[in-house]
mmCIF file of C-alpha atoms and ligand atoms in Angstrom:
data_model
loop_
_atom_site.group_PDB
_atom_site.id
_atom_site.type_symbol
_atom_site.label_atom_id
_atom_site.label_comp_id
_atom_site.label_asym_id
_atom_site.label_seq_id
_atom_site.Cartn_x
_atom_site.Cartn_y
_atom_site.Cartn_z
ATOM 1 C CA UNK A 1 -11.748 21.806 0.701
ATOM 2 C CA UNK A 2 -12.360 19.907 3.605
ATOM 3 C CA UNK A 3 -11.419 21.664 6.673
ATOM 4 C CA UNK A 4 -11.419 19.107 9.440
ATOM 5 C CA UNK A 5 -9.774 20.802 11.713
ATOM 6 C CA UNK A 6 -11.437 24.917 11.790
ATOM 7 C CA UNK A 7 -9.265 27.086 13.634
ATOM 8 C CA UNK A 8 -8.347 31.100 13.972
ATOM 9 C CA UNK A 9 -4.920 32.324 15.464
ATOM 10 C CA UNK A 10 -4.615 35.249 17.783
ATOM 11 C CA UNK A 11 -4.574 37.240 14.659
ATOM 12 C CA UNK A 12 -7.597 35.900 13.577
ATOM 13 C CA UNK A 13 -6.399 34.635 10.844
ATOM 14 C CA UNK A 14 -8.370 31.326 9.466
ATOM 15 C CA UNK A 15 -5.338 28.694 9.702
ATOM 16 C CA UNK A 16 -8.300 25.597 9.537
ATOM 17 C CA UNK A 17 -6.238 22.267 8.583
ATOM 18 C CA UNK A 18 -7.199 20.383 5.858
ATOM 19 C CA UNK A 19 -7.755 16.743 7.069
ATOM 20 C CA UNK A 20 -6.509 15.231 3.948
ATOM 21 C CA UNK A 21 -3.285 16.780 4.193
ATOM 22 C CA UNK A 22 -1.515 15.831 7.483
ATOM 23 C CA UNK A 23 1.638 15.330 7.597
ATOM 24 C CA UNK A 24 2.465 11.454 7.953
ATOM 25 C CA UNK A 25 5.808 12.104 9.819
ATOM 26 C CA UNK A 26 6.091 15.336 11.923
ATOM 27 C CA UNK A 27 9.894 15.593 13.233
ATOM 28 C CA UNK A 28 10.802 18.352 15.929
ATOM 29 C CA UNK A 29 14.120 19.547 17.136
ATOM 30 C CA UNK A 30 12.910 20.041 20.841
ATOM 31 C CA UNK A 31 15.124 23.157 21.284
ATOM 32 C CA UNK A 32 15.388 26.298 23.413
ATOM 33 C CA UNK A 33 14.682 24.577 26.828
ATOM 34 C CA UNK A 34 18.213 26.224 28.644
ATOM 35 C CA UNK A 35 16.857 29.553 27.024
ATOM 36 C CA UNK A 36 13.442 29.596 28.269
ATOM 37 C CA UNK A 37 14.755 29.197 31.304
ATOM 38 C CA UNK A 38 17.634 31.974 31.335
ATOM 39 C CA UNK A 39 14.333 34.406 30.765
ATOM 40 C CA UNK A 40 13.094 33.304 33.743
ATOM 41 C CA UNK A 41 16.012 33.294 36.084
ATOM 42 C CA UNK A 42 15.607 29.660 36.313
ATOM 43 C CA UNK A 43 18.340 27.039 36.332
ATOM 44 C CA UNK A 44 18.564 25.251 32.770
ATOM 45 C CA UNK A 45 17.140 22.275 34.617
ATOM 46 C CA UNK A 46 13.774 23.772 34.835
ATOM 47 C CA UNK A 47 13.840 24.743 30.782
ATOM 48 C CA UNK A 48 13.897 20.753 30.645
ATOM 49 C CA UNK A 49 11.468 19.772 33.139
ATOM 50 C CA UNK A 50 9.274 22.281 31.292
ATOM 51 C CA UNK A 51 10.263 20.919 27.792
ATOM 52 C CA UNK A 52 9.919 16.918 28.897
ATOM 53 C CA UNK A 53 6.300 17.879 30.293
ATOM 54 C CA UNK A 54 5.451 19.908 26.931
ATOM 55 C CA UNK A 55 5.910 16.636 24.909
ATOM 56 C CA UNK A 56 2.278 15.686 26.291
ATOM 57 C CA UNK A 57 0.335 18.103 24.746
ATOM 58 C CA UNK A 58 2.170 17.704 21.727
ATOM 59 C CA UNK A 59 1.816 13.832 21.177
ATOM 60 C CA UNK A 60 -1.934 14.127 22.056
ATOM 61 C CA UNK A 61 -2.244 16.901 19.279
ATOM 62 C CA UNK A 62 -0.172 14.956 16.562
ATOM 63 C CA UNK A 63 -2.283 12.110 17.584
ATOM 64 C CA UNK A 64 -5.641 13.676 17.429
ATOM 65 C CA UNK A 65 -4.717 15.094 13.660
ATOM 66 C CA UNK A 66 -4.021 11.768 12.634
ATOM 67 C CA UNK A 67 -0.113 11.934 12.399
ATOM 68 C CA UNK A 68 1.287 8.580 11.903
ATOM 69 C CA UNK A 69 4.926 8.995 13.248
ATOM 70 C CA UNK A 70 6.462 11.832 15.120
ATOM 71 C CA UNK A 71 9.837 12.167 16.028
ATOM 72 C CA UNK A 72 11.347 14.529 19.110
ATOM 73 C CA UNK A 73 14.922 14.954 19.067
ATOM 74 C CA UNK A 74 15.547 14.887 22.804
ATOM 75 C CA UNK A 75 19.201 14.402 23.207
ATOM 76 C CA UNK A 76 22.033 14.446 20.414
ATOM 77 C CA UNK A 77 25.273 12.555 20.184
ATOM 78 C CA UNK A 78 26.839 15.894 20.578
ATOM 79 C CA UNK A 79 24.748 16.787 23.718
ATOM 80 C CA UNK A 80 27.479 14.678 25.514
ATOM 81 C CA UNK A 81 29.604 17.661 25.668
ATOM 82 C CA UNK A 82 26.926 19.176 28.095
ATOM 83 C CA UNK A 83 28.136 19.286 32.058
ATOM 84 C CA UNK A 84 27.282 15.730 33.525
ATOM 85 C CA UNK A 85 24.820 17.305 35.951
ATOM 86 C CA UNK A 86 22.969 18.747 32.981
ATOM 87 C CA UNK A 87 22.769 15.556 30.911
ATOM 88 C CA UNK A 88 21.812 13.054 34.221
ATOM 89 C CA UNK A 89 19.153 15.333 34.632
ATOM 90 C CA UNK A 90 17.906 14.917 31.281
ATOM 91 C CA UNK A 91 17.850 11.396 31.600
ATOM 92 C CA UNK A 92 16.134 11.145 34.908
ATOM 93 C CA UNK A 93 13.276 13.848 33.669
ATOM 94 C CA UNK A 94 12.695 11.358 30.398
ATOM 95 C CA UNK A 95 12.491 8.252 32.503
ATOM 96 C CA UNK A 96 10.201 10.039 34.750
ATOM 97 C CA UNK A 97 8.485 11.224 31.571
ATOM 98 C CA UNK A 98 7.940 7.647 30.413
ATOM 99 C CA UNK A 99 6.826 5.816 33.856
ATOM 100 C CA UNK A 100 4.568 8.569 34.425
ATOM 101 C CA UNK A 101 2.788 8.726 30.820
ATOM 102 C CA UNK A 102 3.080 5.314 29.159
ATOM 103 C CA UNK A 103 -0.204 4.297 30.691
ATOM 104 C CA UNK A 104 -1.988 7.527 29.339
ATOM 105 C CA UNK A 105 -0.222 6.528 25.899
ATOM 106 C CA UNK A 106 -1.176 2.897 25.365
ATOM 107 C CA UNK A 107 -4.938 4.345 26.247
ATOM 108 C CA UNK A 108 -4.580 6.338 23.626
ATOM 109 C CA UNK A 109 -3.091 3.667 21.476
ATOM 110 C CA UNK A 110 0.341 5.235 21.107
ATOM 111 C CA UNK A 111 3.606 3.482 20.444
ATOM 112 C CA UNK A 112 6.510 4.095 21.722
ATOM 113 C CA UNK A 113 9.774 3.924 20.219
ATOM 114 C CA UNK A 114 13.263 5.290 20.122
ATOM 115 C CA UNK A 115 16.271 5.990 17.689
ATOM 116 C CA UNK A 116 19.988 6.285 18.362
ATOM 117 C CA UNK A 117 22.563 4.358 20.201
ATOM 118 C CA UNK A 118 20.284 3.228 22.785
ATOM 119 C CA UNK A 119 22.674 0.812 24.067
ATOM 120 C CA UNK A 120 25.169 3.189 25.464
ATOM 121 C CA UNK A 121 22.349 5.330 27.776
ATOM 122 C CA UNK A 122 22.225 4.185 31.241
ATOM 123 C CA UNK A 123 20.660 1.294 32.224
ATOM 124 C CA UNK A 124 17.283 2.666 34.222
ATOM 125 C CA UNK A 125 16.320 5.017 30.543
ATOM 126 C CA UNK A 126 17.113 1.564 28.454
ATOM 127 C CA UNK A 127 15.219 -0.705 30.730
ATOM 128 C CA UNK A 128 12.685 2.339 30.909
ATOM 129 C CA UNK A 129 12.305 2.490 27.133
ATOM 130 C CA UNK A 130 12.094 -1.026 26.544
ATOM 131 C CA UNK A 131 9.230 -1.314 29.325
ATOM 132 C CA UNK A 132 7.165 1.680 26.936
ATOM 133 C CA UNK A 133 7.601 -0.498 23.753
ATOM 134 C CA UNK A 134 6.917 -3.520 25.237
ATOM 135 C CA UNK A 135 3.645 -2.225 26.901
ATOM 136 C CA UNK A 136 2.910 -0.551 23.467
ATOM 137 C CA UNK A 137 4.050 -2.270 20.818
ATOM 138 C CA UNK A 138 1.194 -3.624 19.427
ATOM 139 C CA UNK A 139 -0.909 -0.388 19.204
ATOM 140 C CA UNK A 140 -2.288 0.931 16.186
ATOM 141 C CA UNK A 141 -2.439 4.697 17.099
ATOM 142 C CA UNK A 142 0.515 7.311 16.422
ATOM 143 C CA UNK A 143 4.150 6.060 16.763
ATOM 144 C CA UNK A 144 6.304 8.021 18.815
ATOM 145 C CA UNK A 145 9.489 7.955 18.335
ATOM 146 C CA UNK A 146 11.883 9.201 20.448
ATOM 147 C CA UNK A 147 15.548 10.062 19.177
ATOM 148 C CA UNK A 148 17.821 9.830 21.877
ATOM 149 C CA UNK A 149 21.786 9.341 21.903
ATOM 150 C CA UNK A 150 20.520 10.707 18.167
ATOM 151 C CA UNK A 151 23.099 11.460 15.281
ATOM 152 C CA UNK A 152 22.464 11.494 11.482
ATOM 153 C CA UNK A 153 25.958 11.065 10.893
ATOM 154 C CA UNK A 154 26.548 8.056 13.472
ATOM 155 C CA UNK A 155 23.063 6.477 11.980
ATOM 156 C CA UNK A 156 24.394 6.698 8.226
ATOM 157 C CA UNK A 157 28.016 5.366 9.124
ATOM 158 C CA UNK A 158 25.957 2.793 11.065
ATOM 159 C CA UNK A 159 24.058 1.540 8.247
ATOM 160 C CA UNK A 160 27.074 1.466 5.775
ATOM 161 C CA UNK A 161 28.778 -0.664 8.242
ATOM 162 C CA UNK A 162 25.623 -2.904 8.580
ATOM 163 C CA UNK A 163 25.287 -2.805 4.580
ATOM 164 C CA UNK A 164 28.969 -3.746 4.424
ATOM 165 C CA UNK A 165 28.271 -6.704 6.501
ATOM 166 C CA UNK A 166 25.504 -8.149 4.534
ATOM 167 C CA UNK A 167 27.567 -7.389 0.999
ATOM 168 C CA UNK A 168 30.489 -9.672 2.758
ATOM 169 C CA UNK A 169 27.987 -12.694 3.755
ATOM 170 C CA UNK A 170 26.703 -12.179 0.330
ATOM 171 C CA UNK A 171 23.012 -11.475 1.345
ATOM 172 C CA UNK A 172 22.877 -8.622 -1.016
ATOM 173 C CA UNK A 173 24.970 -7.940 -4.119
ATOM 174 C CA UNK A 174 26.748 -4.341 -4.560
ATOM 175 C CA UNK A 175 24.052 -3.706 -8.056
ATOM 176 C CA UNK A 176 20.975 -4.278 -5.719
ATOM 177 C CA UNK A 177 22.195 -1.635 -3.410
ATOM 178 C CA UNK A 178 20.278 2.225 -3.968
ATOM 179 C CA UNK A 179 18.704 4.571 -1.723
ATOM 180 C CA UNK A 180 15.532 2.385 -1.139
ATOM 181 C CA UNK A 181 17.491 -0.597 -0.038
ATOM 182 C CA UNK A 182 20.323 1.747 1.940
ATOM 183 C CA UNK A 183 17.347 3.508 3.709
ATOM 184 C CA UNK A 184 16.733 -0.135 5.502
ATOM 185 C CA UNK A 185 19.861 -0.040 7.043
ATOM 186 C CA UNK A 186 19.247 3.409 9.264
ATOM 187 C CA UNK A 187 17.291 3.540 12.742
ATOM 188 C CA UNK A 188 14.211 4.874 10.935
ATOM 189 C CA UNK A 189 13.876 1.344 8.474
ATOM 190 C CA UNK A 190 10.277 1.019 9.041
ATOM 191 C CA UNK A 191 8.970 4.747 8.825
ATOM 192 C CA UNK A 192 8.343 6.846 5.751
ATOM 193 C CA UNK A 193 10.683 10.160 5.768
ATOM 194 C CA UNK A 194 9.531 13.187 7.386
ATOM 195 C CA UNK A 195 7.300 15.388 5.558
ATOM 196 C CA UNK A 196 7.738 18.428 8.232
ATOM 197 C CA UNK A 197 10.669 19.072 10.331
ATOM 198 C CA UNK A 198 10.210 21.828 13.290
ATOM 199 C CA UNK A 199 12.381 23.500 15.027
ATOM 200 C CA UNK A 200 11.624 26.120 17.749
ATOM 201 C CA UNK A 201 13.814 28.222 20.040
ATOM 202 C CA UNK A 202 14.753 30.390 17.255
ATOM 203 C CA UNK A 203 18.159 28.494 15.516
ATOM 204 C CA UNK A 204 17.626 27.548 11.823
ATOM 205 C CA UNK A 205 20.047 24.999 11.490
ATOM 206 C CA UNK A 206 19.616 20.786 11.122
ATOM 207 C CA UNK A 207 21.927 19.637 14.282
ATOM 208 C CA UNK A 208 22.408 16.274 13.172
ATOM 209 C CA UNK A 209 19.153 15.148 12.920
ATOM 210 C CA UNK A 210 18.097 12.966 10.265
ATOM 211 C CA UNK A 211 20.445 13.954 7.358
ATOM 212 C CA UNK A 212 19.759 11.019 5.461
ATOM 213 C CA UNK A 213 16.122 11.479 5.881
ATOM 214 C CA UNK A 214 15.157 14.971 5.297
ATOM 215 C CA UNK A 215 15.813 15.287 1.756
ATOM 216 C CA UNK A 216 12.564 16.370 0.659
ATOM 217 C CA UNK A 217 11.351 17.453 4.395
ATOM 218 C CA UNK A 218 9.409 21.087 4.665
ATOM 219 C CA UNK A 219 11.279 22.966 7.164
ATOM 220 C CA UNK A 220 9.781 25.221 9.784
ATOM 221 C CA UNK A 221 11.311 27.918 12.574
ATOM 222 C CA UNK A 222 10.084 29.531 14.743
ATOM 223 C CA UNK A 223 11.446 31.647 17.985
ATOM 224 C CA UNK A 224 9.418 30.003 20.364
ATOM 225 C CA UNK A 225 11.104 28.186 22.739
ATOM 226 C CA UNK A 226 10.044 24.484 22.732
ATOM 227 C CA UNK A 227 8.584 24.955 26.019
ATOM 228 C CA UNK A 228 5.787 27.262 25.034
ATOM 229 C CA UNK A 229 5.540 25.638 21.687
ATOM 230 C CA UNK A 230 1.843 24.609 22.122
ATOM 231 C CA UNK A 231 -0.738 22.965 20.030
ATOM 232 C CA UNK A 232 -1.635 26.214 18.299
ATOM 233 C CA UNK A 233 1.757 26.326 16.949
ATOM 234 C CA UNK A 234 1.993 22.903 15.930
ATOM 235 C CA UNK A 235 -1.643 24.035 13.758
ATOM 236 C CA UNK A 236 0.019 27.224 12.280
ATOM 237 C CA UNK A 237 3.469 24.777 11.419
ATOM 238 C CA UNK A 238 1.027 22.077 9.962
ATOM 239 C CA UNK A 239 -1.103 24.895 7.918
ATOM 240 C CA UNK A 240 1.908 26.323 6.424
ATOM 241 C CA UNK A 241 3.096 22.945 5.291
ATOM 242 C CA UNK A 242 -0.435 22.628 3.749
ATOM 243 C CA UNK A 243 0.471 25.657 1.715
ATOM 244 C CA UNK A 244 3.922 24.737 0.578
ATOM 245 C CA UNK A 245 4.067 23.428 -2.981
ATOM 246 C CA UNK A 246 6.043 20.302 -3.128
ATOM 247 C CA UNK A 247 7.667 19.341 -6.258
ATOM 248 C CA UNK A 248 10.352 16.895 -5.239
ATOM 249 C CA UNK A 249 12.348 18.098 -8.431
ATOM 250 C CA UNK A 250 9.945 17.770 -10.620
ATOM 251 C CA UNK A 251 7.640 20.513 -12.153
ATOM 252 C CA UNK A 252 3.849 20.846 -11.907
HETATM 253 C C1 IPE B 1 16.955 21.341 24.019
HETATM 254 O O1 IPE B 1 17.510 22.304 24.581
HETATM 255 C C2 IPE B 1 17.242 20.421 24.628
HETATM 256 C C3 IPE B 1 18.262 19.235 24.556
HETATM 257 C C4 IPE B 1 19.125 19.886 23.474
HETATM 258 C C5 IPE B 1 18.467 18.394 25.103
HETATM 259 P P1 IPE B 1 18.591 23.156 25.147
HETATM 260 O O2 IPE B 1 19.309 22.970 26.089
HETATM 261 O O3 IPE B 1 19.741 22.876 23.850
HETATM 262 O O4 IPE B 1 18.054 24.673 24.962
HETATM 263 P P2 IPE B 1 19.084 26.108 24.761
HETATM 264 O O5 IPE B 1 19.426 25.998 23.283
HETATM 265 O O6 IPE B 1 20.355 25.951 25.134
HETATM 266 O O7 IPE B 1 17.935 27.181 25.060
HETATM 267 C C1 IPE B 2 19.761 19.856 18.816
HETATM 268 O O1 IPE B 2 19.859 20.943 19.849
HETATM 269 C C2 IPE B 2 19.536 18.509 19.596
HETATM 270 C C3 IPE B 2 18.178 18.396 20.422
HETATM 271 C C4 IPE B 2 17.185 19.165 20.477
HETATM 272 C C5 IPE B 2 18.459 16.884 20.961
HETATM 273 P P1 IPE B 2 21.256 21.766 20.853
HETATM 274 O O2 IPE B 2 20.783 22.693 20.787
HETATM 275 O O3 IPE B 2 21.803 20.526 20.774
HETATM 276 O O4 IPE B 2 21.642 22.141 19.022
HETATM 277 P P2 IPE B 2 22.810 23.307 18.755
HETATM 278 O O5 IPE B 2 23.928 22.718 19.699
HETATM 279 O O6 IPE B 2 22.331 24.439 18.895
HETATM 280 O O7 IPE B 2 23.228 23.355 17.320
HETATM 281 MG MG1 MG B 3 20.070 24.209 21.908
#
């Protein structure tokens, strides 16, 4: 086995990664900011601040490892239920992140994209996402996909409506609709399905994330809260992924 990334964890376990089997698409539910703050007697917004700051390290490492797509779940269609003050603080932090990091991301050949109902986000957020995309769209490295105002059910319904329009306009006929064709009506149309979905924080649920795309994803959970999820945890998640047997319904 070609060990590209030689590594040992705190328990001195060999968690070297096979460079030939790095997940092409990793998706992360960035959860646990609130509890991280609570454990430290800090306001929830400080947890979000630490969470947003943590993005830098994980993006950098995914880029170094040769991951092609990194999708980060930053705000769900259900997160609007939270107090306006918290929602506003989060939006502000995301805008600041983009402003501060876009130059560095660009230097590292990262493309900044987004999925979700971006049109319903505050204009400052939309503008910053657009700026980041325009600046980085021709890069050839990691595709950083920010899931903002994203919901899996919302995405599927939107896809059905778009497909219905195309059927009506006879751009496509019903007999030709299959899962591959339907995938092209989703926000993720240009990317492969996630190989690995990581959820820190201790919750073991999907929370409306990539419902269509996760059909054969490997799931990896940890009690670590997102602001504490570092490069070594990412390595462990990938190491575990590399030791799973993916059969896709077939047999070996
Ligand atoms: C994740 O952290 C950030 C968002 C959902 C926007 P949470 O804010 O959900 O943190 P917990 O789950 O309350 O700890
Ligand atoms: C999922 O976390 C959404 C994001 C991390 C953006 P939540 O904290 O909103 O999910 P639930 O409420 O625990 O399912
Ligand atoms: Mg949460």
